CSV table of C-alpha atoms in Angstrom, one decimal:
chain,number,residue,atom,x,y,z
A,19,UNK,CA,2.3,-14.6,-17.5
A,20,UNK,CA,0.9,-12.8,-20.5
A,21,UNK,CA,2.9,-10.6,-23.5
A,22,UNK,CA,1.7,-6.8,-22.9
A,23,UNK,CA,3.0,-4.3,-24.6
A,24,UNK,CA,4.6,-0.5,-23.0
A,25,UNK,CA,4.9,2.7,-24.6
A,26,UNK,CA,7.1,5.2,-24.0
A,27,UNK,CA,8.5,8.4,-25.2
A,28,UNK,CA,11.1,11.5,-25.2
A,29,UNK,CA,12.1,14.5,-26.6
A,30,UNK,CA,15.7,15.4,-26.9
A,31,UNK,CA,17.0,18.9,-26.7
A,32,UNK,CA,19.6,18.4,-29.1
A,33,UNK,CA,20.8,15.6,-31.8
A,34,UNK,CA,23.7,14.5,-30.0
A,35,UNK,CA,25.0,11.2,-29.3
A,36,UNK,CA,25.7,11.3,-25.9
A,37,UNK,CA,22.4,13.5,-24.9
A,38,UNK,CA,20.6,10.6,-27.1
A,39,UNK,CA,22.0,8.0,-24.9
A,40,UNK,CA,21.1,9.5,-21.5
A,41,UNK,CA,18.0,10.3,-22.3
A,42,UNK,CA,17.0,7.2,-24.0
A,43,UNK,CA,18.8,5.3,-20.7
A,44,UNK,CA,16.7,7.2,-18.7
A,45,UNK,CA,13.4,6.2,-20.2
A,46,UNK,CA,14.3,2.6,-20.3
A,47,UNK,CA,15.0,2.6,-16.9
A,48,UNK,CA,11.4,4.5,-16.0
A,49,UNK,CA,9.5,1.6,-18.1
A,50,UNK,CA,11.4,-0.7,-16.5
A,51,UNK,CA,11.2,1.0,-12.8
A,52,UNK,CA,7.4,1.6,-13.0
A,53,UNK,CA,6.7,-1.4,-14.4
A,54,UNK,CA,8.0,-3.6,-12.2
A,55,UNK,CA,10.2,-5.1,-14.9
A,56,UNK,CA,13.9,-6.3,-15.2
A,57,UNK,CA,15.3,-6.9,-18.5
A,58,UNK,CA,14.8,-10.9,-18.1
A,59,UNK,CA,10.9,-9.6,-18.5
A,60,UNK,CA,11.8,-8.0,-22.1
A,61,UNK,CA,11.2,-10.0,-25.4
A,62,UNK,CA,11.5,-7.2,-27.5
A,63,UNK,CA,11.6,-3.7,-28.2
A,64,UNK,CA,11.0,-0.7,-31.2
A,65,UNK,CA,12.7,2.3,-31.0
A,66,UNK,CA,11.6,5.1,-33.7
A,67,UNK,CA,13.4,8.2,-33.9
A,68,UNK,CA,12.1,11.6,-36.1
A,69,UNK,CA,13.6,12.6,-39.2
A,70,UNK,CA,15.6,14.9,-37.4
A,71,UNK,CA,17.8,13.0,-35.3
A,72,UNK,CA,20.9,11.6,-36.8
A,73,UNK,CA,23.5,11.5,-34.3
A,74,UNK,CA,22.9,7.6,-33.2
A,75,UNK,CA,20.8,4.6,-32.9
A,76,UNK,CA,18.5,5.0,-30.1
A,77,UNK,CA,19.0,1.5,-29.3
A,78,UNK,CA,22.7,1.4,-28.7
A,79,UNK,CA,21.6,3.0,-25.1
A,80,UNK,CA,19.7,-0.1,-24.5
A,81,UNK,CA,22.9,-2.0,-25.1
A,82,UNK,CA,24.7,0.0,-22.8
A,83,UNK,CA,22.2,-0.3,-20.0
A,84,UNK,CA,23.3,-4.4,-20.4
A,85,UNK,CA,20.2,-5.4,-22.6
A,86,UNK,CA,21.9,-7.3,-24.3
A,87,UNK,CA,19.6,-10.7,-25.0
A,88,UNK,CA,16.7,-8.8,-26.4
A,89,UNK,CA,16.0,-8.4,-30.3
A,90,UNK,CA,15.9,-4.8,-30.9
A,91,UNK,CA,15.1,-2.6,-34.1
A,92,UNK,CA,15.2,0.9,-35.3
A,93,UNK,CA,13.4,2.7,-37.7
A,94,UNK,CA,12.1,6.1,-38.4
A,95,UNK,CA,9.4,8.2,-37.8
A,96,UNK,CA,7.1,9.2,-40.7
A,97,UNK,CA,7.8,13.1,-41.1
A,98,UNK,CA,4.6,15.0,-40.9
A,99,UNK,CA,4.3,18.6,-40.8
A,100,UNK,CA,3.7,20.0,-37.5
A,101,UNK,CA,4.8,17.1,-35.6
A,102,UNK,CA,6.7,17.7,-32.2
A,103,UNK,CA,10.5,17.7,-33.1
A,104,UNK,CA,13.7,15.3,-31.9
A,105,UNK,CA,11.8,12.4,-30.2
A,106,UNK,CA,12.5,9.2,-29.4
A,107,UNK,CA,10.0,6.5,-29.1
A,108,UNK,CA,9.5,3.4,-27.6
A,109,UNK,CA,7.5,0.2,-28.2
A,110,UNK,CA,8.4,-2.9,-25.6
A,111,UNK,CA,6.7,-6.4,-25.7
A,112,UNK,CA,7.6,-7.4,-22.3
A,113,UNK,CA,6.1,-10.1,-20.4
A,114,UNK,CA,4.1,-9.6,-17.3
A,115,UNK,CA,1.1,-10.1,-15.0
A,116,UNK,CA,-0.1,-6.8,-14.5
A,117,UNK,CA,-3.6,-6.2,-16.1
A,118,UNK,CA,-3.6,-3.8,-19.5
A,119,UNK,CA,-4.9,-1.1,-17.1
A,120,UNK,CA,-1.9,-1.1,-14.9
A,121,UNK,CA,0.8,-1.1,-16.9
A,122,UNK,CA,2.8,2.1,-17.1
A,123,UNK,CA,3.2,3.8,-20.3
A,124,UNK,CA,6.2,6.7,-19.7
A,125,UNK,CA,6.1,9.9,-21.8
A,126,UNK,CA,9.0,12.1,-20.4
A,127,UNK,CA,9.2,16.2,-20.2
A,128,UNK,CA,7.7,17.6,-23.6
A,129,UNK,CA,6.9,14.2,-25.0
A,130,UNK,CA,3.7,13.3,-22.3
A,131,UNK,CA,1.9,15.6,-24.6
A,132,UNK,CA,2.0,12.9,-27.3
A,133,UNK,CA,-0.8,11.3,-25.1
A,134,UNK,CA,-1.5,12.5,-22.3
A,135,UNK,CA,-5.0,10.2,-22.5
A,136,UNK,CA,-2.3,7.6,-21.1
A,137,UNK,CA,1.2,8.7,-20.0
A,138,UNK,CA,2.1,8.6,-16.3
């Protein structure tokens, strides 16, 4: 079994709480659903969010989904000029044996053009 690490990413439409949440919920559970993962397979997971999102902590949806045993941690987004707005990223160590080249980074709606080199 070896530590990998999966990206993901989303834009929200709007800086609510509750929008936050389901979209946040939703790409957890597409990492986790492509990915072959449950959350036993998580050590550990980043969330950033943009300057201009204030309504929550992205990773309260990850407690409400039951991941409840994994260190979590929020932090912010440096604010550069241009930059696409209201998005919420991801960065999970999980552990798994899938090669680097198989595992399935998840940029959702507007955010897969954050790198589309790599998102599935």
């Amino acid at each position: 079994m070896a530590v990998r690490a999966v990206r993901g990413a989303v834009q929200l439409e709007r800086d609510e709480s509750g929008h936050m949440s389901d979209q946040v919920k939703q790409l957890l559970s597409e990492i986790l659903e492509r990915n072959g993962l449950s959350s036993d397979d998580l050590i550990s997971i980043w969330f950033t969010a943009t300057p201009d999102l204030h309504s929550d902590f992205p990773a309260a949806a990850a407690r409400d989904l039951g991941i409840v045993d994994v260190p979590l941690i929020c932090a912010q987004e440096l604010d550069i000029e241009g930059a696409l707005p209201r998005v919420v990223r991801i960065l999970a160590h999980i552990e798994s044996d899938l090669p680097k080249s198989r595992i399935a980074h998840v940029y959702l709606g507007a955010a897969a053009a954050l790198r589309k080199d790599i998102a599935q």
